[in-house]
Each structure stands twice: as C-alpha cells, then as structure tokens.
Coordinates of C-alpha atoms in Angstrom, one line a residue:
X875 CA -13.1 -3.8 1.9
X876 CA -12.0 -7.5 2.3
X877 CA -15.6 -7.9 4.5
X878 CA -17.6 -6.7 2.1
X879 CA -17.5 -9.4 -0.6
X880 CA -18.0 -12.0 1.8
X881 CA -21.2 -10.0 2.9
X882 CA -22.5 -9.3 -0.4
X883 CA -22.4 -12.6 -1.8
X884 CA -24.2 -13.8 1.2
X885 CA -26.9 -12.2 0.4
X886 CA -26.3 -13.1 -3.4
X887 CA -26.6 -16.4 -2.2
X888 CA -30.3 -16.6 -1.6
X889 CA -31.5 -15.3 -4.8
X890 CA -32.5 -16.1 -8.0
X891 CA -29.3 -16.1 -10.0
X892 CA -27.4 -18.1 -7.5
X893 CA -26.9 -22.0 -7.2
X894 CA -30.7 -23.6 -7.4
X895 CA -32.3 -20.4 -8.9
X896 CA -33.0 -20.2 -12.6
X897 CA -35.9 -19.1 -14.6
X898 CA -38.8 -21.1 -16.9
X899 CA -39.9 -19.9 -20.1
X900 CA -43.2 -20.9 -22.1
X901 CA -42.7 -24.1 -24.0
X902 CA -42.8 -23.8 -27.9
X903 CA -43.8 -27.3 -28.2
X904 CA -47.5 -28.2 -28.9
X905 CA -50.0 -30.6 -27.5
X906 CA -52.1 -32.6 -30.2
X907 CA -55.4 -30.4 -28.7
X908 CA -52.8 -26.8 -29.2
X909 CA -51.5 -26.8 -25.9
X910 CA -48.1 -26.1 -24.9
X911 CA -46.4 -29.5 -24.5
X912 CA -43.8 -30.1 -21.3
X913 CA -41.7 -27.0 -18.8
X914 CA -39.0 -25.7 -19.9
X915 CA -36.4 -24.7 -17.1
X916 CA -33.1 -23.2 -17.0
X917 CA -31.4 -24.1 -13.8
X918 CA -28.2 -22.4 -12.1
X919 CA -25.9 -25.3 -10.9
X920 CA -22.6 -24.6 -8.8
X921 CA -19.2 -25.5 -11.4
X922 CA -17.7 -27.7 -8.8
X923 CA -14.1 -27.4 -7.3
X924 CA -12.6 -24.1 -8.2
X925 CA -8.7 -23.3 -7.3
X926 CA -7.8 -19.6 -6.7
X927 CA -4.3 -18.3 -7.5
X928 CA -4.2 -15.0 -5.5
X929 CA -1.7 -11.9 -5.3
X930 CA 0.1 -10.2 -2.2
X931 CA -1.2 -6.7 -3.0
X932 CA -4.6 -7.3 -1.2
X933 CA -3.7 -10.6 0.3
X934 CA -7.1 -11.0 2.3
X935 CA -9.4 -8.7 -0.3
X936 CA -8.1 -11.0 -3.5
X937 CA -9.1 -14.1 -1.6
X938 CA -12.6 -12.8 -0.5
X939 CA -13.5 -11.5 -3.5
X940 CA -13.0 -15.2 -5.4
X941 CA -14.4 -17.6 -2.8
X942 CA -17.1 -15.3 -1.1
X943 CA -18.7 -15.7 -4.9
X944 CA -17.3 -19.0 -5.3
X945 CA -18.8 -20.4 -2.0
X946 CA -21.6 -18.8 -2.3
X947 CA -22.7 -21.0 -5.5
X948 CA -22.3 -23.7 -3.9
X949 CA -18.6 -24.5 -4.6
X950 CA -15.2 -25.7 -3.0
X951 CA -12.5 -23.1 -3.2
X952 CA -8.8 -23.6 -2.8
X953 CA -6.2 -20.9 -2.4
X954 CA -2.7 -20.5 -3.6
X955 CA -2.0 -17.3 -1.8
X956 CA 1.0 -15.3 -2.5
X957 CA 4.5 -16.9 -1.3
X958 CA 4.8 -13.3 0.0
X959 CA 1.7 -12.9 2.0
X960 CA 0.4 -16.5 3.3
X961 CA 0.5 -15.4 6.9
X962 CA -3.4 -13.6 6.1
X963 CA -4.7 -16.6 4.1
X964 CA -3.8 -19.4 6.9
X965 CA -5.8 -16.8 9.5
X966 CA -8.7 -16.2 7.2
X967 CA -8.7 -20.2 7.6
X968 CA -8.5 -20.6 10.8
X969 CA -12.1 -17.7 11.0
X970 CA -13.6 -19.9 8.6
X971 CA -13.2 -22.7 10.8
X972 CA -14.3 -20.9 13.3
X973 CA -17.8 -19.8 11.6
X974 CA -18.8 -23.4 10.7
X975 CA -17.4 -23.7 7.3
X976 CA -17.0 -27.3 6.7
X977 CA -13.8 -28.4 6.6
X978 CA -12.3 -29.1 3.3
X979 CA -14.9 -26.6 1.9
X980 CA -12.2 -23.9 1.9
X981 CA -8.7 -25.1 1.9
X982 CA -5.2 -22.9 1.5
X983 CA -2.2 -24.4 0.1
X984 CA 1.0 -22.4 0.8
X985 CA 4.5 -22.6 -0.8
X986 CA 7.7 -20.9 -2.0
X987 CA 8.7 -19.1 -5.1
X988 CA 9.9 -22.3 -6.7
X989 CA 6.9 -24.7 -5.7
X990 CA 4.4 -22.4 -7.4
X991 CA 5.1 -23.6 -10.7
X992 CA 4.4 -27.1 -9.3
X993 CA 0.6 -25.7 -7.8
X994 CA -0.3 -24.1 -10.7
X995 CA 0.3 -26.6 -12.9
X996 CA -1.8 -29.2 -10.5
X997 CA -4.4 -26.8 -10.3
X998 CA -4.9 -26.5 -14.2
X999 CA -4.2 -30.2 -15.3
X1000 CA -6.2 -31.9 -12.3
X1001 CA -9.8 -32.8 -13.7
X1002 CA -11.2 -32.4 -10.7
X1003 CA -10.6 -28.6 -10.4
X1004 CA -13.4 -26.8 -12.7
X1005 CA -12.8 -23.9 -12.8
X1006 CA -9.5 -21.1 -12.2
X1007 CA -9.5 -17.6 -11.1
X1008 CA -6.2 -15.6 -10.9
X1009 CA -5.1 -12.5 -10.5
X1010 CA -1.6 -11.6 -11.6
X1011 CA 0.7 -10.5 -14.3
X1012 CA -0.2 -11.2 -18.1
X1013 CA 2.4 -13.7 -18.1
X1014 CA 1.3 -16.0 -15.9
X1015 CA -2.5 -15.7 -16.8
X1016 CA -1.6 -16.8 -20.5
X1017 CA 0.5 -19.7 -18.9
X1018 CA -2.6 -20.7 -17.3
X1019 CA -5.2 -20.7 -20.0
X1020 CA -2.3 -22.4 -21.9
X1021 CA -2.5 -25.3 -19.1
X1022 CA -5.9 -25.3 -18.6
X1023 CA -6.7 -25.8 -22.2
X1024 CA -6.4 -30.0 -22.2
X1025 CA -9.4 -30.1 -19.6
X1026 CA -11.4 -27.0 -20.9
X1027 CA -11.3 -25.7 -17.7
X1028 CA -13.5 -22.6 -16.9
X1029 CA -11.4 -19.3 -16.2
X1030 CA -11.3 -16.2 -14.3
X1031 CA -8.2 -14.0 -15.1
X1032 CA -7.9 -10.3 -13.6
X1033 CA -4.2 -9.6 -15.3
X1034 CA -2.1 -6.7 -15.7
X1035 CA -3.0 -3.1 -16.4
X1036 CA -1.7 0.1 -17.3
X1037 CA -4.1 2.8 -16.6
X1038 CA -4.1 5.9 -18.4
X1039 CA -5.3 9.4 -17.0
X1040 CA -6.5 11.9 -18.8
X1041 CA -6.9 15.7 -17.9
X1042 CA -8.9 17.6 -20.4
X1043 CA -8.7 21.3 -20.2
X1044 CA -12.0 21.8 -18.9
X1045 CA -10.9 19.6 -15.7
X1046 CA -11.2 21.0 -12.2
X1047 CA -7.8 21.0 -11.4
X1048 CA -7.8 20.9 -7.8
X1049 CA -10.2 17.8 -8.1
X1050 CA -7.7 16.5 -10.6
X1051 CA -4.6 16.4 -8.4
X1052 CA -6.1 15.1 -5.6
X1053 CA -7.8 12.1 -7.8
X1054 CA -4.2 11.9 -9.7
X1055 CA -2.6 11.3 -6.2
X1056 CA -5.7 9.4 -4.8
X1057 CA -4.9 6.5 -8.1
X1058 CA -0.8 6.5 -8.8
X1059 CA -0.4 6.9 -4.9
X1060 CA -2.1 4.3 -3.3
X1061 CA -0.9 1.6 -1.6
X1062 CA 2.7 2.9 -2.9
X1063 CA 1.0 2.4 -6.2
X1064 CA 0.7 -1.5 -6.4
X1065 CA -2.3 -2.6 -7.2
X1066 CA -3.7 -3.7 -10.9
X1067 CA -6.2 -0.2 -11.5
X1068 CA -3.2 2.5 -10.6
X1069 CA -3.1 5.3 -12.8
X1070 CA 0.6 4.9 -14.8
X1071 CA 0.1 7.3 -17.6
X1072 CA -1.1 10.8 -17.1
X1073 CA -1.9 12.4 -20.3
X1074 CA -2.5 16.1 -19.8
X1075 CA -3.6 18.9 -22.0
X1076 CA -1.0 21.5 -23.5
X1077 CA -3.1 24.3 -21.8
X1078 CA -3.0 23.3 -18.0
X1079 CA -0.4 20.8 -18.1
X1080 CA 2.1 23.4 -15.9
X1081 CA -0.4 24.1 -13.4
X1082 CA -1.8 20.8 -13.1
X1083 CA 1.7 19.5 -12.9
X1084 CA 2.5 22.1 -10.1
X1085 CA -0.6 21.1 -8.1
X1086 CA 0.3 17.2 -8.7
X1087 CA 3.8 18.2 -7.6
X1088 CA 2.7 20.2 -4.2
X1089 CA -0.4 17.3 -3.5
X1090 CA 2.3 14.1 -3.8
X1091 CA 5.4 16.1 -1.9
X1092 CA 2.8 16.3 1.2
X1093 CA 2.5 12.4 1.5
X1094 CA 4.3 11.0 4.3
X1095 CA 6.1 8.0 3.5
X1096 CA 6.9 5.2 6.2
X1097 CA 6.0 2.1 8.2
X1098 CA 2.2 1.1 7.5
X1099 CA 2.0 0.8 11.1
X1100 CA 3.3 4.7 12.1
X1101 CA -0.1 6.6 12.3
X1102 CA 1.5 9.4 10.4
X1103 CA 1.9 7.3 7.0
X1104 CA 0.0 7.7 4.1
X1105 CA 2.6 5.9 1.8
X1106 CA 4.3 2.4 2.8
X1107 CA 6.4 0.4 1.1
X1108 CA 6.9 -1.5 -2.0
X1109 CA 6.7 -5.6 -1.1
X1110 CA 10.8 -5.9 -2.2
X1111 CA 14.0 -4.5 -2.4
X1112 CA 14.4 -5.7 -5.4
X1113 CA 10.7 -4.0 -6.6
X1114 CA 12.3 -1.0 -5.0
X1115 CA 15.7 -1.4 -7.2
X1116 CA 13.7 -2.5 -10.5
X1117 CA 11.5 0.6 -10.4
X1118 CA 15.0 3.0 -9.8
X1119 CA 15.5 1.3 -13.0
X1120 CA 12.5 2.4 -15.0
X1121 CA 12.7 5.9 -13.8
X1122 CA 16.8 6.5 -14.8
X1123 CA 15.9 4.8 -18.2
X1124 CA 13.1 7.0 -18.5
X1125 CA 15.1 10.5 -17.7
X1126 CA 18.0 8.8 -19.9
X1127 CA 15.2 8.6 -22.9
X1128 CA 14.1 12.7 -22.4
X1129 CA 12.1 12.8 -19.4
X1130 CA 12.4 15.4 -16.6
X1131 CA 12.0 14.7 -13.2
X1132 CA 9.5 17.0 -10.9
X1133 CA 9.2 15.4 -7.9
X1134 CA 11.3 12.2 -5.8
X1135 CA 13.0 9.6 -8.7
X1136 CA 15.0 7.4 -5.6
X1137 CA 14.7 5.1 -3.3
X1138 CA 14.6 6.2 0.4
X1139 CA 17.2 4.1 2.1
X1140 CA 17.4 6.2 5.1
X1141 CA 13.7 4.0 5.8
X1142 CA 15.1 0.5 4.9
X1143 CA 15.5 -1.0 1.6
X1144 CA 11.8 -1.4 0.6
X1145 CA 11.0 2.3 0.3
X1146 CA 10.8 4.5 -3.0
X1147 CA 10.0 8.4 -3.0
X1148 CA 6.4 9.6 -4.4
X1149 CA 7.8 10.4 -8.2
X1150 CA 6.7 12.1 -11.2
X1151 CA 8.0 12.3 -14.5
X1152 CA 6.9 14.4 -17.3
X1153 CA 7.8 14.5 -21.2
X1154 CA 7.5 11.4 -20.8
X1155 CA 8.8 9.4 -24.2
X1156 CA 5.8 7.3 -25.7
X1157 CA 8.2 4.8 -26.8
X1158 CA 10.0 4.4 -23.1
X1159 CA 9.6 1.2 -21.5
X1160 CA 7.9 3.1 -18.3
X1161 CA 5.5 4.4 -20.8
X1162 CA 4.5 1.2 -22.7
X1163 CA 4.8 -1.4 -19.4
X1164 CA 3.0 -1.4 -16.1
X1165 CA 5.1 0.0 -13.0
X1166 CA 3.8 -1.4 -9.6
X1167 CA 5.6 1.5 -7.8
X1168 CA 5.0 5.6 -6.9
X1169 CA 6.0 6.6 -10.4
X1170 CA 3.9 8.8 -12.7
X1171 CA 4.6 8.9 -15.8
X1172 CA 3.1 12.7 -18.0
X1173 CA 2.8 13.8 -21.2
X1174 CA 0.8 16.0 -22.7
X1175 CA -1.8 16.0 -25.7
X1176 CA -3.6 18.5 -27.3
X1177 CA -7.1 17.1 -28.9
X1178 CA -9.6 14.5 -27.5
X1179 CA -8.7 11.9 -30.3
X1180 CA -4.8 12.1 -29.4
X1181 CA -5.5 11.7 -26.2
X1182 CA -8.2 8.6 -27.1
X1183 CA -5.7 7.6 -29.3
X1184 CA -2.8 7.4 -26.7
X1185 CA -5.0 6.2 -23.8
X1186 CA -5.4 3.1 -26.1
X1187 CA -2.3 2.1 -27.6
X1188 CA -1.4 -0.8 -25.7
X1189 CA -2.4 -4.4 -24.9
X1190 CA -4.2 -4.0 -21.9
X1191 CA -7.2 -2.6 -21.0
X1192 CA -8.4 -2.9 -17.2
X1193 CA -8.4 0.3 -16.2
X1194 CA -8.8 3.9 -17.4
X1195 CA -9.6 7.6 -15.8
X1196 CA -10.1 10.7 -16.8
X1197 CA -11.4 14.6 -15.5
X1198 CA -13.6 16.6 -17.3
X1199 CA -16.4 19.1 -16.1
X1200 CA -18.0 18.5 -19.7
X1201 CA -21.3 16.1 -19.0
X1202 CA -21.5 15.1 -22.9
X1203 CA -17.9 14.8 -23.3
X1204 CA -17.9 12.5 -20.1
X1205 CA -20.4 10.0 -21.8
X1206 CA -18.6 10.5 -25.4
X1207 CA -14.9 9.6 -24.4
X1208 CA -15.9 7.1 -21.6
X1209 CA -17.2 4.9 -24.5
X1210 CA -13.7 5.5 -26.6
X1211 CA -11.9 4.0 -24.0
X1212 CA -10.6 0.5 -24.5
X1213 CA -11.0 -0.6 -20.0
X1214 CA -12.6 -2.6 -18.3
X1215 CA -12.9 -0.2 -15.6
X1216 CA -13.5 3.6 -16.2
X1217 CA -13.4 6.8 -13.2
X1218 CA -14.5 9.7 -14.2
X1219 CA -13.5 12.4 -12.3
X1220 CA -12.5 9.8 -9.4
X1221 CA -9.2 8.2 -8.7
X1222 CA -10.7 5.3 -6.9
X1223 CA -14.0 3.6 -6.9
X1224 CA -13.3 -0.1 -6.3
X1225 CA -16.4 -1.9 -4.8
X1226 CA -17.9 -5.5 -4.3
X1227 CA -21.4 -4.0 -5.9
X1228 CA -19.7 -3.3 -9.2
X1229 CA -18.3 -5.5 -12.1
X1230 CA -14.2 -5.4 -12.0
X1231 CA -12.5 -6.7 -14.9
X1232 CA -10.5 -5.9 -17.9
X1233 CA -10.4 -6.0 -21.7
X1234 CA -7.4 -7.4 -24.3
X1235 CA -5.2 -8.7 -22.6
X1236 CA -5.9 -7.9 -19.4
X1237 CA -8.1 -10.6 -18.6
X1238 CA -11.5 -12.5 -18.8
X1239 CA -14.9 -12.7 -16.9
X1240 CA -15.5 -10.1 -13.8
X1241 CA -15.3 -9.9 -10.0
X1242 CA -17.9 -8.2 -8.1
X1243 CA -21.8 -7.6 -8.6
X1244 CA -24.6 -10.1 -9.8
X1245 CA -22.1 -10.9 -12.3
X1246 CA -19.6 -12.0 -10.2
X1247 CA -21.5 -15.0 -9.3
X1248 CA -22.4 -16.4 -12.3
X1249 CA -18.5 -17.0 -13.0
X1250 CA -19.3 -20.0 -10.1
X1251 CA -22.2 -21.2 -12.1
X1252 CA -23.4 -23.5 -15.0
X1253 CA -26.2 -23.2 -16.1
X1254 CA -28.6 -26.5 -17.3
X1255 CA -31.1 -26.5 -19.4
X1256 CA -34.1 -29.2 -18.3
X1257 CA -37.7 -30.4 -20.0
X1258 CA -40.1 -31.8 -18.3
X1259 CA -42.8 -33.5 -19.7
X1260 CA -45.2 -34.5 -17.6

C-alpha cells in the first residue's frame, strides 16, 4: 500500500498536470489587422518547501502518500513523524538515500511528545515552508490552520472522522457482516475511515447483528507478528484504558453489550477484545465522538431519511458506508451523504488512484489521484507577446 503512492506519482510526474506542464488557451486580445495578439499560458509551478506532520497508524503509508505527490512536483518535503512510530520514517530515509534522492530533498525530523508543539509551530510560522499537510485529530488540524494563518500558508488537512454504516433492509447480509468487520475491525480499528456507527434497519437488525456477532468472535487477536493474528493491538495502554472507558459509559447510558467490551490483559496491556454494542444512545459520547479502537457502536432506524438523517448529524464528514442491493437507491443515498469518502457495499477501498479526503470538519484538499498532485502545485498565469 505504502509502495504504491510512491509509484503512482512517478508516473504523475511526467505528465501534463505535474510541475512544468500546463495548458495554452486562444488569446482574446486582437491584432490591429484582427489577429489574435500574444500566447496565453497557464503553467504548473512546484509550491516550494512543504513540511508533513504525519500519524503512527500507517507510519510509512501517511508519509508516502504526502511526499511521493509532494516530490514529485518538484518540491522539498520534511517529516514530523509520529513520536510513536519514528523508527519507519528514519529507514524510509536511509532508502531514499540510497535511490539517489538528494540530500536535504527529503529530510525527517523526530522528537517527543513535548517537542511537537515546538515543530509544529516552526513548521507553520517559518516563511520558508509553503505549504502543510497533516493528518491527525480535528484539534490539532485547527491549531494549525490557526498558525499558519500569519504567512497564508497553503494546507492539506486529512482530520478526524466518524464513519457511519448503514444497513438497509435490502442488504445482502452475509456481504454486510463481512464488510462491517472488514471497516470497524481493521487494524484494531485505528485508522481515520473505520466504520464507528452502524445504523441498521428495524427488520434485519437481529440477524444482522447475530451474523456481525459470529463474523467478529472468529478474529484472532494477538501479536502482529504471530501468523495466526488477524487483530493486533491498540498503540497504548492508555488507548486501551480510554476506550474501556467509552464502552462502560456507553452500557451505563442504555447500551447492551453482544460481543467482548474489555481489555485482554492476559496479552499485555495494549490489547482490547473485538466489541459491539447495540441500542446504542444517540446522545452517548461513543456515539457522537470518534473511537480509534475495536468498538462498534448500533442502532437501528427504520426509513432512508432517518437513517440520512443520523448518518449526518455530526461535524465530520470523511467517511461514510452503506449496503444495499438497490442500484437506484445506491446512487440516491450516496449523494445524501455528507463524506468525503463513500463504500458502497465495501468495507474498504483505500487506494493511491482515488481522491481521499473529507468534508466539515474533517479536513481540506485530497490525497491520492491526479488531484493529489495539484495540492504541490501553483499554478502561473504568463503572456507572451511576441
């Protein structure tokens, strides 16, 4: 996954919307004889330095996917990875060296939890740096536009989510527990598109539950590096003791708890069970705030425009998904949906071809595709009159 952004925009890099490329349009201006007067151009020209603040989630993909594009357009990238994952950015580095990549064109700076502040804060104020990309929490990314505001810097912001998906009664519900696991489930359910809130209708919600239920209780959770695992980790004990929180909250507000809803100490202290929770209060805080953790939170609904309605009641918008077998009904509610990012009938469909973003306050401009490139470039206007 990491591999392929750095692959794509190489072959980005020689065409026409990258760094040199452009396009000319016929001149409006006349000639005393009638004829158009002079060329006009519109030429693509690298932004400059850029500085990437990057999380520990996908600690080489986050970094590929922000300086494959970045060098690419001719610019200078450097990293703030992760405090908690720096070990993968100082080795991407190192091959970068090793492939001919000037020095200084691709530099990492590492620190602690309390320098960070310090780096971002360089990053946005220095006018050298053009342009920012993050990914991270909400927070932080308003933090940054906040600091980046006294040079006008350019920005990049892929921020926090909290994905809804939806299972309409006309769902195959086979495919829709596998997808259900396939989004909440992955990577111990920490990463920015994870499906937190299942809405399901009143009709199928018990079966679909059972077969969410029977799908989830078959993952194996342990060490990344046992070849039996299909569920690691969380990155902290204290993620692992701040999610036990959300869950008892959310069973003290009314809901019930079908599957898992503790930590498994018997693997060490980093290690949560696959949960789900259903009647799910809309008012709970694991209802209206992201959990980075194996937790799924269900309710039901019983018409399209409730569930539209509760898909989008909240800040964010990065990603949503939902299952229907209905073609027109696939087209109709994907368009009611306030993401970035939609899966139909798919729990996960993440790729450097395709534009990844959000909406609200989930962030600004996009990573991936043609698109993704363009975040690198300015474009410049020139006449020529010869």
């Amino acid at each position: 996954y990491a591999t392929s952004f750095l692959d794509y925009y190489a072959a980005e890099a020689v065409r026409p919307t990258s760094a040199g490329g452009g396009f000319m349009v016929p001149s409006p201006f006349p000639n005393p004889d009638g004829s158009p007067k002079g060329k006009i151009m519109a030429v693509q020209e690298a932004v400059g330095v850029t500085a990437m603040i990057t999380p520990w989630n996908f600690p080489i993909a986050m970094i590929t996917r922000k300086v494959g594009p970045a060098l690419a357009a001719g610019c200078t990238a450097v990293v703030k990875p992760s405090e908690l994952t720096p070990l993968s950015a100082i080795a991407m580095q190192q091959l970068a060296l090793r492939a001919n990549i000037p020095p200084g064109v691709f530099e990492i700076v590492t620190t602690d939890r309390d320098g960070t502040p310090d780096i971002g804060n360089e990053f946005c104020t220095n006018p050298t740096v053009k342009k920012i990309s993050f990914t991270g929490s909400t927070a932080v990314g308003k933090l940054l536009m906040k600091l980046s505001s006294d040079t006008v810097k350019r920005l990049s912001l892929e921020l926090g989510g909290n994905a809804p998906f939806v299972v309409f009664e006309d769902a195959d519900i086979d495919q829709a527990a596998a997808a259900a696991v396939a989004s909440k489930f992955r990577n111990a359910g920490q990463t920015c598109v994870c499906a937190d809130r299942f809405l399901v209708h009143s009709s199928i919600h018990d079966e679909f539950i059972k077969k969410f239920v029977d799908a989830a209780s078959d993952l194996k959770v342990g060490p990344g590096l046992d070849k039996e695992t299909n569920m690691g980790p969380v990155i902290t004990s204290q993620a692992a003791e701040g999610i036990h929180t959300k869950v008892l909250e959310a069973i003290e507000d009314g809901a019930t708890c079908e599957l898992g809803g503790n930590k498994l100490t018997s693997l060490g202290s980093h290690f949560f069970e696959p949960t789900i929770l259903t009647n799910v209060s809309p008012d709970s805080r694991i209802w209206n705030t992201e959990t980075f953790g194996p937790v799924a939170a269900v309710r039901s609904f019983d018409t399209e425009e409730e569930a539209a309605e509760l898909a989008n009641n909240c800040d964010v918008g990065l990603a949503s998904y939902f299952m229907s077998k209905d073609m027109s009904r696939a087209f109709r509610f994907a368009s009611k949906l306030e993401s970035g990012l939609v899966g139909v009938n798919e729990g996960v469909f993440s790729t450097c071809v395709a534009p990844f973003g959000g909406v609200k306050e989930s962030g600004l401009g996009r990573e991936g595709s043609p698109i993704g490139i363009a975040e690198y470039l300015e474009t410049k206007y020139v006449f020529i009159n010869p």
